[in-house]
XYZ file of C-alpha atoms in Angstrom:
726
model
C 31.381 -11.536 18.442
C 30.711 -7.823 18.833
C 28.711 -6.690 21.880
C 28.598 -10.192 23.313
C 26.104 -11.462 20.777
C 27.442 -14.997 21.156
C 26.153 -15.011 24.735
C 22.671 -13.736 23.928
C 19.659 -16.003 23.823
C 18.752 -17.003 20.238
C 15.537 -15.713 18.707
C 12.695 -18.155 19.238
C 9.406 -18.205 17.369
C 6.591 -19.375 19.595
C 4.811 -22.533 18.505
C 1.183 -21.481 18.107
C -0.052 -24.996 17.627
C -0.785 -24.928 13.902
C -1.604 -28.418 12.694
C -2.833 -27.526 9.188
C -1.752 -24.851 6.708
C -4.098 -23.539 4.002
C -2.965 -21.724 0.876
C -4.345 -18.297 -0.005
C -3.268 -14.897 -1.328
C -2.819 -11.803 0.824
C -5.801 -9.443 0.811
C -4.057 -6.137 1.504
C -1.955 -4.408 -1.164
C -1.393 -5.229 -4.823
C 1.919 -7.051 -4.400
C 0.086 -10.388 -4.514
C 1.969 -12.383 -1.870
C 1.179 -16.076 -1.538
C 0.543 -16.934 2.097
C -0.491 -19.899 4.182
C -2.772 -19.568 7.190
C -2.133 -22.002 10.021
C -5.082 -23.597 11.825
C -4.806 -25.235 15.250
C -6.519 -28.428 16.365
C -9.743 -26.488 17.060
C -9.771 -25.059 13.535
C -8.862 -21.542 14.679
C -6.493 -19.412 12.569
C -3.380 -18.883 14.667
C -0.541 -17.986 12.275
C 0.377 -16.706 8.819
C 3.514 -17.436 6.805
C 4.840 -16.715 3.341
C 4.939 -19.455 0.721
C 8.548 -20.296 -0.106
C 8.081 -21.427 -3.696
C 5.902 -18.461 -4.702
C 7.626 -16.309 -7.295
C 6.242 -13.029 -5.945
C 7.297 -13.070 -2.283
C 9.464 -16.205 -2.013
C 8.412 -16.818 1.591
C 8.519 -13.195 2.738
C 5.633 -11.184 4.237
C 5.311 -7.624 5.510
C 3.954 -6.824 8.968
C 0.355 -6.735 7.735
C 0.624 -10.157 6.122
C 2.324 -11.672 9.169
C -0.715 -10.864 11.316
C -3.402 -11.265 8.662
C -4.833 -14.376 10.321
C -5.957 -12.186 13.236
C -8.569 -10.558 10.990
C -10.878 -13.553 11.286
C -11.581 -12.763 14.943
C -11.072 -8.997 14.854
C -13.471 -6.607 16.565
C -16.828 -5.435 15.201
C -17.140 -7.947 12.383
C -20.585 -7.852 10.843
C -22.467 -10.988 11.797
C -26.080 -10.373 10.757
C -27.953 -7.986 8.435
C -29.167 -4.739 10.004
C -32.163 -2.607 9.028
C -33.775 0.699 9.945
C -36.432 2.891 8.362
C -34.579 6.176 8.753
C -30.903 6.941 9.115
C -31.591 8.522 12.513
C -33.277 5.380 13.874
C -31.406 2.607 15.702
C -30.587 -0.520 13.694
C -32.363 -3.810 14.310
C -31.224 -7.275 13.313
C -32.938 -8.818 10.302
C -32.865 -11.947 8.182
C -31.061 -12.016 4.873
C -34.364 -12.334 2.998
C -35.775 -9.259 4.706
C -32.632 -7.190 4.132
C -32.289 -8.171 0.471
C -36.010 -7.780 -0.215
C -35.922 -4.280 1.267
C -32.818 -3.305 -0.703
C -34.102 -4.610 -4.032
C -37.561 -3.097 -3.593
C -36.131 0.315 -2.687
C -33.784 0.283 -5.670
C -36.690 -0.594 -7.955
C -39.015 1.995 -6.375
C -36.452 4.751 -6.801
C -35.639 3.746 -10.384
C -39.334 3.692 -11.306
C -39.805 7.149 -9.804
C -36.608 8.905 -10.893
C -35.128 6.780 -13.692
C -32.603 3.947 -14.004
C -29.568 6.092 -13.243
C -30.974 7.458 -9.970
C -29.392 4.444 -8.229
C -25.594 4.469 -7.935
C -23.258 1.636 -7.019
C -19.714 2.189 -5.742
C -17.539 -0.879 -5.472
C -13.985 -1.540 -4.325
C -10.606 -3.050 -5.141
C -10.914 -5.581 -2.327
C -13.293 -8.343 -3.392
C -12.547 -11.362 -5.589
C -12.445 -11.094 -9.369
C -15.316 -13.548 -9.793
C -17.336 -11.270 -7.501
C -16.407 -8.212 -9.555
C -17.555 -9.965 -12.710
C -20.839 -10.977 -11.081
C -21.463 -7.485 -9.727
C -20.830 -6.109 -13.212
C -23.339 -8.533 -14.689
C -25.861 -7.565 -11.997
C -25.321 -3.828 -12.510
C -25.025 -3.695 -16.303
C -27.398 -6.524 -17.194
C -30.039 -6.412 -14.447
C -30.253 -3.213 -12.376
C -29.239 -1.170 -15.399
C -27.791 1.925 -13.783
C -24.922 3.598 -15.596
C -23.740 5.329 -12.418
C -21.458 2.525 -11.309
C -17.801 2.846 -10.386
C -15.135 1.572 -7.990
C -13.084 3.251 -5.296
C -10.099 2.536 -7.525
C -10.952 5.952 -9.001
C -9.298 7.302 -5.844
C -6.036 5.438 -6.457
C -5.515 3.934 -9.932
C -7.804 5.792 -12.356
C -4.965 7.978 -13.634
C -2.830 4.914 -14.362
C -5.717 3.330 -16.265
C -6.400 6.518 -18.204
C -2.722 7.059 -18.988
C -2.199 3.500 -20.215
C -5.248 3.745 -22.460
C -4.153 7.081 -23.907
C -0.602 5.902 -24.610
C -1.020 2.228 -25.462
C -4.699 1.843 -26.362
C -5.479 -0.406 -23.406
C -5.105 -0.687 -19.670
C -2.647 -3.259 -18.320
C 0.821 -2.752 -16.796
C 3.315 -3.890 -19.464
C 6.101 -5.059 -17.137
C 6.754 -7.323 -14.176
C 8.759 -7.592 -10.956
C 11.460 -9.577 -12.729
C 12.338 -6.403 -14.622
C 14.200 -5.240 -11.502
C 16.671 -8.045 -12.218
C 17.343 -6.787 -15.756
C 17.125 -3.015 -15.620
C 20.146 -0.712 -15.732
C 18.359 2.380 -14.418
C 15.221 2.900 -12.317
C 13.198 6.073 -11.779
C 10.460 5.975 -9.133
C 7.916 8.786 -9.311
C 5.898 9.480 -6.160
C 6.436 5.976 -4.842
C 7.582 5.023 -1.349
C 8.032 1.280 -1.878
C 9.448 0.413 1.572
C 6.207 1.505 3.251
C 3.649 1.083 0.483
C 4.796 -2.263 -0.974
C 7.561 -3.721 1.236
C 7.893 -7.021 -0.635
C 8.277 -5.297 -4.012
C 10.958 -3.153 -2.355
C 12.638 -6.342 -1.138
C 12.618 -7.632 -4.733
C 14.366 -4.428 -5.814
C 16.933 -4.719 -3.013
C 17.709 -8.311 -3.976
C 18.292 -7.208 -7.563
C 20.610 -4.424 -6.391
C 22.671 -6.855 -4.314
C 23.388 -8.896 -7.422
C 23.990 -6.003 -9.809
C 24.293 -2.299 -9.016
C 22.325 0.208 -11.061
C 21.232 3.803 -10.353
C 17.979 4.344 -8.470
C 16.371 7.780 -8.783
C 13.427 8.766 -6.563
C 11.215 11.732 -7.433
C 9.317 12.823 -4.326
C 8.852 16.132 -2.475
C 9.412 14.328 0.845
C 12.547 12.524 2.031
C 10.842 9.142 2.198
C 12.487 5.874 3.190
C 12.843 5.162 -0.520
C 14.459 8.551 -1.143
C 16.986 7.873 1.622
C 18.255 4.720 -0.086
C 18.240 6.209 -3.604
C 21.342 7.271 -5.487
C 19.587 10.478 -6.545
C 16.636 12.140 -4.829
C 14.684 14.781 -6.753
C 12.593 16.784 -4.216
C 10.132 18.068 -6.779
C 7.653 20.881 -6.221
C 4.252 19.188 -5.729
C 2.142 18.867 -8.854
C 4.887 19.628 -11.380
C 5.754 16.106 -12.557
C 4.644 16.900 -16.113
C 7.191 19.724 -16.287
C 10.012 17.429 -15.161
C 8.976 14.686 -17.600
C 8.769 17.136 -20.495
C 12.195 18.476 -19.613
C 13.748 14.993 -19.432
C 12.317 14.285 -22.892
C 13.648 17.672 -24.077
C 17.211 16.737 -23.095
C 16.961 13.261 -24.622
C 15.747 14.594 -27.976
C 18.048 17.604 -28.081
C 21.118 15.455 -27.408
C 20.039 12.724 -29.848
C 19.756 10.055 -27.148
C 16.364 8.720 -28.261
C 15.783 5.339 -29.916
C 14.643 6.749 -33.247
C 14.263 3.357 -34.868
C 11.768 2.290 -32.183
C 9.948 5.630 -32.407
C 9.589 5.361 -36.179
C 8.457 1.740 -36.129
C 6.080 1.715 -33.157
C 4.761 5.194 -32.302
C 2.692 8.018 -33.747
C 2.625 11.729 -32.927
C 6.379 12.201 -32.616
C 6.491 15.543 -34.442
C 3.850 17.178 -32.240
C 5.417 15.656 -29.139
C 8.906 16.926 -29.986
C 7.578 20.431 -30.687
C 5.942 20.552 -27.270
C 8.900 19.278 -25.230
C 11.180 21.736 -27.053
C 9.535 24.413 -24.890
C 10.665 22.717 -21.643
C 14.394 23.332 -21.579
C 16.004 22.499 -18.204
C 16.513 26.155 -17.250
C 12.831 26.999 -17.711
C 11.680 23.725 -16.166
C 13.899 24.099 -13.081
C 12.112 27.312 -12.106
C 8.778 25.472 -12.061
C 9.582 22.001 -10.738
C 12.354 22.947 -8.322
C 14.981 20.548 -9.737
C 18.164 22.231 -10.915
C 18.992 22.166 -14.617
C 22.183 20.114 -14.286
C 20.381 17.377 -12.379
C 17.652 17.237 -15.023
C 20.292 16.766 -17.739
C 22.170 14.159 -15.683
C 19.062 12.072 -14.998
C 17.946 12.256 -18.643
C 21.330 11.000 -19.825
C 21.425 8.188 -17.254
C 18.018 6.971 -18.323
C 18.484 7.265 -22.074
C 21.960 5.700 -22.154
C 20.992 2.675 -20.063
C 20.677 -0.554 -22.028
C 17.332 -1.070 -20.290
C 15.545 1.471 -18.080
C 12.299 1.286 -16.160
C 9.910 3.687 -14.458
C 7.593 2.909 -11.565
C 5.079 5.134 -9.824
C 2.334 5.141 -7.238
C -0.012 7.772 -5.807
C 2.450 10.652 -6.053
C 1.675 10.670 -9.764
C -1.900 9.370 -9.799
C -3.431 11.589 -7.108
C -2.907 14.849 -8.958
C -4.782 17.268 -11.173
C -2.272 16.126 -13.818
C -2.265 12.449 -12.844
C -3.263 11.024 -16.211
C -0.840 13.381 -17.984
C 1.912 12.290 -15.603
C 1.327 8.642 -16.534
C 1.320 9.528 -20.233
C 4.581 11.438 -19.702
C 6.195 8.412 -18.057
C 4.977 6.173 -20.881
C 6.374 8.605 -23.456
C 9.743 8.688 -21.682
C 9.898 4.921 -22.057
C 8.666 4.958 -25.650
C 11.253 7.450 -26.912
C 14.017 5.393 -25.287
C 12.663 2.053 -26.567
C 11.958 0.799 -23.047
C 8.644 -0.988 -23.474
C 8.203 -4.741 -23.794
C 11.759 -5.814 -23.072
C 13.451 -7.214 -19.951
C 14.283 -4.340 -17.620
C 12.509 -1.765 -19.783
C 8.984 -0.920 -18.683
C 6.514 1.651 -17.473
C 5.090 -0.091 -14.401
C 2.336 1.354 -12.227
C 2.440 -0.056 -8.698
C -1.218 -0.764 -7.997
C -2.796 0.018 -4.625
C -5.412 -2.506 -3.510
C -5.104 -6.288 -3.560
C -7.492 -6.624 -6.481
C -7.654 -3.194 -8.051
C -6.470 -4.936 -11.229
C -9.401 -7.350 -10.984
C -11.890 -4.509 -10.933
C -10.121 -2.878 -13.887
C -10.304 -6.146 -15.837
C -13.704 -7.614 -15.026
C -16.028 -5.383 -12.968
C -17.589 -3.511 -15.940
C -17.253 -0.234 -13.988
C -15.730 1.716 -16.856
C -16.939 -0.532 -19.641
C -17.683 -4.217 -20.079
C -15.768 -7.327 -18.972
C -12.361 -8.142 -20.396
C -11.329 -4.556 -21.223
C -14.303 -4.066 -23.524
C -15.748 -0.594 -24.089
C -19.361 0.522 -23.854
C -18.587 2.944 -26.670
C -17.962 0.061 -29.115
C -21.066 -1.520 -30.645
C -19.194 -4.760 -31.317
C -18.280 -5.087 -27.625
C -21.831 -4.372 -26.458
C -23.266 -6.993 -28.798
C -20.649 -9.583 -27.865
C -21.303 -9.356 -24.128
C -25.062 -9.069 -24.529
C -25.133 -12.258 -26.594
C -22.950 -14.064 -24.038
C -25.215 -13.004 -21.164
C -28.405 -13.546 -23.114
C -29.769 -10.003 -23.028
C -30.605 -7.245 -25.509
C -27.570 -5.130 -26.388
C -29.796 -2.026 -26.371
C -30.043 -2.361 -22.573
C -26.410 -1.252 -22.295
C -25.613 2.478 -22.344
C -23.386 3.652 -25.190
C -20.860 5.329 -22.923
C -19.768 5.019 -19.310
C -21.610 6.903 -16.598
C -20.342 8.925 -13.673
C -17.038 8.232 -11.947
C -17.104 7.737 -8.180
C -15.926 11.297 -7.632
C -18.801 12.610 -9.779
C -21.410 10.378 -8.151
C -21.275 12.308 -4.875
C -21.898 15.730 -6.467
C -24.789 14.105 -8.360
C -26.264 13.092 -4.998
C -25.977 16.722 -3.890
C -27.907 17.931 -6.927
C -30.614 15.274 -6.589
C -29.767 13.244 -9.688
C -28.937 10.204 -7.549
C -31.314 9.128 -4.794
C -29.970 5.707 -3.730
C -26.452 4.403 -3.141
C -24.988 0.920 -2.644
C -21.495 0.972 -1.147
C -19.490 -2.269 -1.328
C -16.318 -2.605 0.766
C -15.483 1.067 0.528
C -15.484 3.847 3.076
C -15.856 7.307 1.505
C -16.448 8.985 4.871
C -12.703 8.594 5.424
C -11.278 8.064 1.940
C -12.916 10.896 -0.014
C -11.507 14.428 0.026
C -13.421 17.147 1.864
C -15.207 14.754 4.241
C -17.449 17.438 5.807
C -19.033 17.788 2.376
C -19.360 13.993 1.983
C -21.240 13.794 5.299
C -23.810 16.330 4.093
C -24.026 14.492 0.776
C -24.840 11.106 2.321
C -27.535 12.706 4.480
C -29.422 13.686 1.280
C -29.939 10.099 0.089
C -33.377 8.510 0.197
C -31.818 5.083 0.629
C -28.350 3.656 1.180
C -26.960 0.134 1.550
C -23.538 -0.561 3.056
C -22.029 -3.991 2.340
C -18.890 -4.608 4.387
C -17.109 -7.118 6.588
C -17.205 -4.653 9.504
C -20.347 -3.246 11.101
C -18.578 -0.149 12.446
C -17.406 1.232 9.095
C -18.151 4.969 9.251
C -20.696 5.003 6.423
C -23.075 2.730 8.350
C -23.974 5.865 10.333
C -25.821 7.106 7.236
C -27.171 3.819 5.838
C -30.583 2.147 5.975
C -29.347 -1.414 5.394
C -26.114 -3.097 6.437
C -25.155 -6.349 4.691
C -22.383 -8.291 6.498
C -19.889 -9.663 3.998
C -17.301 -12.402 4.433
C -13.595 -11.577 4.564
C -11.163 -12.543 1.829
C -10.124 -15.858 3.451
C -13.711 -16.893 4.100
C -14.449 -17.378 0.408
C -12.768 -18.562 -2.778
C -11.652 -16.936 -6.017
C -8.790 -14.978 -7.573
C -6.960 -11.654 -7.272
C -4.780 -9.990 -9.938
C -1.650 -8.213 -8.712
C 0.466 -5.348 -10.042
C 2.315 -7.516 -12.599
C -0.915 -9.057 -14.004
C -0.423 -12.220 -11.948
C -3.684 -13.981 -11.164
C -3.428 -15.822 -7.854
C -5.858 -17.942 -5.904
C -7.609 -17.246 -2.610
C -8.659 -20.516 -1.027
C -11.307 -20.592 1.698
C -9.465 -20.774 5.012
C -12.306 -20.229 7.505
C -16.081 -20.276 7.566
C -17.686 -16.805 7.341
C -18.103 -15.009 10.647
C -21.575 -15.310 12.182
C -24.183 -15.092 9.442
C -22.020 -13.022 7.092
C -22.001 -14.166 3.471
C -19.556 -14.111 0.532
C -20.093 -11.157 -1.780
C -20.740 -13.581 -4.663
C -23.697 -15.056 -2.751
C -25.043 -11.576 -1.949
C -24.893 -10.459 -5.600
C -26.555 -13.661 -6.807
C -29.335 -13.332 -4.257
C -29.884 -9.690 -5.189
C -30.162 -10.660 -8.868
C -32.982 -13.093 -8.088
C -35.064 -10.202 -6.775
C -35.185 -8.497 -10.174
C -37.220 -9.792 -13.102
C -34.258 -9.425 -15.466
C -32.032 -11.251 -12.990
C -34.227 -14.307 -13.210
C -33.654 -14.429 -16.980
C -29.832 -14.403 -16.826
C -27.650 -17.226 -15.565
C -25.706 -16.379 -12.423
C -23.347 -19.272 -11.537
C -23.313 -20.246 -7.869
C -19.632 -21.124 -7.487
C -16.539 -19.041 -8.137
C -15.081 -21.808 -10.329
C -18.141 -21.619 -12.610
C -17.859 -17.833 -12.747
C -14.182 -18.194 -13.644
C -15.189 -20.422 -16.561
C -17.372 -17.598 -17.934
C -14.526 -15.108 -17.571
C -12.168 -17.490 -19.306
C -14.519 -17.779 -22.286
C -15.022 -14.016 -22.521
C -11.252 -13.482 -22.485
C -10.409 -15.966 -25.209
C -8.341 -14.393 -27.992
C -8.063 -11.016 -26.287
C -4.993 -9.303 -24.820
C -6.535 -9.981 -21.409
C -6.501 -13.730 -21.982
C -7.385 -16.090 -19.117
C -8.225 -19.071 -21.338
C -5.143 -21.062 -20.306
C -5.867 -20.748 -16.582
C -7.909 -22.656 -14.018
C -8.136 -22.403 -10.242
C -6.098 -25.559 -9.709
C -3.450 -24.578 -12.265
C -3.145 -21.120 -10.707
C -2.614 -22.592 -7.240
C -0.072 -25.109 -8.494
C 2.016 -22.353 -10.108
C 1.487 -19.888 -7.221
C -0.075 -17.481 -9.679
C -0.161 -17.079 -13.479
C 0.261 -13.916 -15.511
C -2.034 -12.896 -18.330
C -2.117 -13.063 -21.270
C -2.217 -16.843 -20.979
C -3.725 -18.606 -23.980
C -5.278 -22.037 -23.806
C -2.592 -24.711 -24.002
C 0.145 -22.421 -22.652
C 2.135 -23.856 -19.770
C 2.404 -20.427 -18.117
C 1.498 -16.804 -18.729
C 3.391 -13.947 -20.363
C 5.536 -11.737 -18.129
C 5.436 -8.693 -20.456
C 3.098 -6.945 -22.870
C 3.937 -5.337 -26.226
C 7.063 -7.416 -26.763
C 6.332 -7.301 -30.511
C 5.905 -3.520 -30.513
C 2.239 -3.823 -31.492
C -0.130 -1.762 -29.345
C -3.889 -1.692 -28.891
C -4.622 1.503 -30.817
C -6.341 1.030 -34.186
C -3.055 1.472 -36.096
C -1.057 -0.808 -33.781
C 1.137 2.098 -32.657
C 1.620 3.738 -29.267
C 0.835 7.438 -29.080
C 3.353 10.118 -28.125
C 1.081 12.797 -26.708
C 2.132 16.432 -26.175
C 1.395 17.552 -22.604
C 1.236 21.289 -21.908
C 1.524 22.036 -18.185
C -1.528 23.728 -16.653
C -0.760 25.170 -13.224
C -4.084 24.755 -11.436
C -2.758 23.658 -8.056
C -3.796 25.271 -4.802
C -0.437 26.733 -3.786
C 0.872 27.998 -0.437
C 0.084 31.662 0.186
C 0.252 34.153 3.058
C -2.949 32.802 4.638
C -2.159 29.118 4.043
C 1.650 28.925 3.823
C 2.266 25.147 3.914
C 1.948 22.408 1.318
C -0.038 19.467 2.708
C 1.105 16.033 1.536
C -0.457 12.691 2.494
C 0.428 9.043 2.059
C 0.593 5.552 3.484
C 2.561 4.156 6.418
C 3.702 0.549 6.479
C 1.561 -0.472 9.456
C -1.792 0.538 8.002
C -3.948 -0.062 4.978
C -6.371 2.507 3.559
C -8.949 3.645 6.161
C -7.786 1.274 8.937
C -11.051 -0.691 8.767
C -8.909 -3.798 9.295
C -5.432 -2.783 10.454
C -6.831 -0.476 13.145
C -8.208 -3.579 14.846
C -4.990 -5.639 14.800
C -3.042 -4.770 17.952
C 0.336 -5.977 16.707
C 0.000 -3.644 13.709
C -1.930 -0.693 15.104
C 0.374 -0.242 18.106
C 3.175 1.049 15.876
C 1.001 3.815 14.424
C -2.086 4.200 16.623
C -2.867 7.873 16.184
C -3.079 10.643 13.573
C 0.176 12.571 13.367
C 1.961 15.106 11.225
C 5.567 15.277 10.085
C 6.759 18.875 10.367
C 10.106 20.568 9.859
C 11.686 21.640 13.194
C 12.588 25.122 11.925
C 9.008 25.840 10.928
C 7.672 24.434 14.180
C 10.021 26.591 16.239
C 8.903 29.695 14.392
C 5.249 28.882 15.183
C 5.871 27.826 18.789
C 4.933 24.192 18.169
C 6.792 21.484 20.087
C 7.604 17.867 19.332
C 4.842 15.484 20.467
C 2.373 18.306 21.096
C -0.899 18.826 19.264
C -1.397 21.273 16.441
C -4.424 22.476 14.508
C -4.342 22.579 10.713
C -6.774 24.726 8.750
C -7.496 24.680 5.018
C -10.157 26.445 2.979
C -12.411 23.424 3.569
C -11.995 22.425 7.192
C -9.656 21.801 10.093
C -8.009 18.857 11.825
C -6.045 18.255 15.019
C -2.943 16.055 14.905
C 0.048 15.072 16.985
C 3.283 16.696 15.778
C 6.430 14.753 14.924
C 9.391 16.984 14.145
C 11.641 15.701 11.367
C 13.874 16.923 8.576
C 12.111 14.503 6.188
C 9.821 17.354 5.104
C 10.759 20.772 3.747
C 10.157 23.902 5.842
C 7.124 24.819 3.706
C 5.543 21.346 3.794
C 3.878 18.878 6.171
C 2.974 15.217 5.760
C 0.025 13.361 7.332
C -0.846 9.663 6.836
C -4.232 9.393 5.127
C -5.551 6.403 7.114
C -7.343 8.159 9.953
C -10.993 9.189 10.185
C -11.777 12.891 10.677
C -8.228 13.872 9.857
C -6.373 14.650 6.633
C -9.387 14.477 4.311
C -11.120 17.190 6.290
C -8.478 19.411 4.696
C -7.824 18.096 1.198
C -8.932 19.919 -1.931
C -9.823 16.993 -4.148
C -9.762 18.922 -7.419
C -10.185 16.289 -10.158
C -7.975 15.209 -13.023
C -9.923 15.979 -16.233
C -9.182 12.582 -17.825
C -9.333 10.132 -14.901
C -11.521 12.106 -12.464
C -9.075 11.125 -9.722
C -8.763 13.611 -6.849
C -5.627 15.633 -6.147
C -5.215 14.470 -2.565
C -1.602 15.649 -2.367
C -1.835 19.262 -3.502
C -3.432 21.770 -1.177
C -2.355 24.469 1.245
C -2.900 24.803 4.985
C -1.990 26.995 7.905
C -0.804 25.559 11.201
C -1.209 26.766 14.763
C -0.634 25.264 18.217
C -3.740 23.607 19.615
C -5.212 26.077 22.122
C -6.103 23.337 24.586
C -3.802 20.335 24.556
C -6.152 18.216 26.677
C -9.108 18.822 24.359
C -6.880 18.172 21.360
C -5.801 14.851 22.841
C -9.454 13.881 23.346
C -10.264 14.744 19.716
C -7.255 12.728 18.639
C -8.478 9.692 20.579
C -11.940 10.030 19.022
C -10.436 10.098 15.535
C -8.687 6.784 16.056
C -11.658 4.859 17.430
C -12.637 3.868 13.883
């Protein structure tokens, strides 16, 4: 063999002494991998492995999943409730009764003084679906505030908004199996190898069996762009222009599926008039993709027997995020690529259960994709819960990104944060710090006591981790999978379901509504509320879900399995049963590079970390590969500014500054830099965060900065170390 490989020692996997393996579902990204956690003879979690007969991952795991068992004993887990009178006082340990009594009484005091909506609740995409449903019941039916949202507004709100605008309902219409049927794939702002490695592996397996063109639209030369057949290095924030131009070519050359358009869509005339303005020559000057490439890609996509589009944050986190999603949907509608094998518009969701919060949390409406704006939906849920429908508001309240400005202006006086970390995840973090300091009362509920927001809280409630409780997650392809309890909760931490139920008991209205104690009982309520709807869980149960390694909705009672695709009959959720083709004029409201701030700043995920590193920053075998904030910078630009490889640089935007380690690479253009978003006191000190008008999602990826060498490398290194302690 080459290089003497026959003489080398074979790879050996150390026996960690696992004597029992327990089934669960990974609690990181939205892929939805089935995993088993190995316990040794002492009952300690010592290993993780993929489940071989699971359709999603087929035994595979990414680096985060491989070491997920180490979370149970990771540093700074919350183990007991903490209290203090003022945010400047030291915390003291407290009992659960004292902590919950204080929280409930403060919420009620503030509501009595300032009104029901003076209390805000911001949830997550990380807890179990049964917990989301229970929190929604607590918030909508008991506490009664309308200022309730999830941190999914930071990642998936544009996808939700775009699906609703195009199709009449949220819900990704496709599935992973579409990779095995498609004849052309376009990925917009998605770096699958690092964001969702197992979904990328599914794509690679499909390509090994049958070659088809892969086109990646991304301003950076990502890992995904490097493997693509065509890479379109688009000017940031101009996706709508490219999408309009692709549609222009398809319609002008008669490549559309007119029969599908006529039978299943509305608005075609207005749509075609708008895209007629976006000829490839005009579009190329805005989006930076040459006219011939635009025509070539449009023809590839339209002529394919089945074509699919996927996207992630490169589309969503934009001032035009919702429009970008609508544009992708329209591209698929005019080519007849919705509801058939290999033809889909598939958002790749971020968090492990962001879909669960979209389905059941009642953040944007009521459970089961019901709307507060519909009287019928309000009455239906009120009757099921046993409350007066007039208690519900008639429209949704503030989004997460509008809640913080409302704190600044005094409209909101109390905040309950659940498994979310806005001191790192929100744009313009210096402003968020000042905002949190204005609150009269704040509760942080998290598995980790050192989450940054505890510095500003009055109560800390220690929550159990994903594998210390039981319930379901929903993944990107609408697959509901089961999380079994692997370990007992750490210290005196409690499952979120228990916390919500106990909080409900401290309100008079909460004592009048039934709050089931077990996740299986909660699931039964969800199943009943879903019966007959597109979001149909009625054919599922915990045991059936585990046996099948996940089931996709809709799944009607009596069905042996769920449905892999939506809209297969061409009937959509708008009142007329048709999808909408929506004209999208491009509004150029980006913060662009200028003489004072000459670089585009882009941000994104790296494979080793998840979100704000609350968990992955504590796992040595993961964190060691990416332990510190860094910036990818083009060597030519660095040379011009006198910045060297592996030295520190200072970035300045109109909002703040940050110090990072420099990595020189040709992966970024000379007028652009890239920084992973995971680190505290780093990239979000710089970001603009201008909001999409439909989804209220921030434009994390479109702002301008200037760059200079750090004046004192030793001080810069110390600041860098401080930033990674969280």
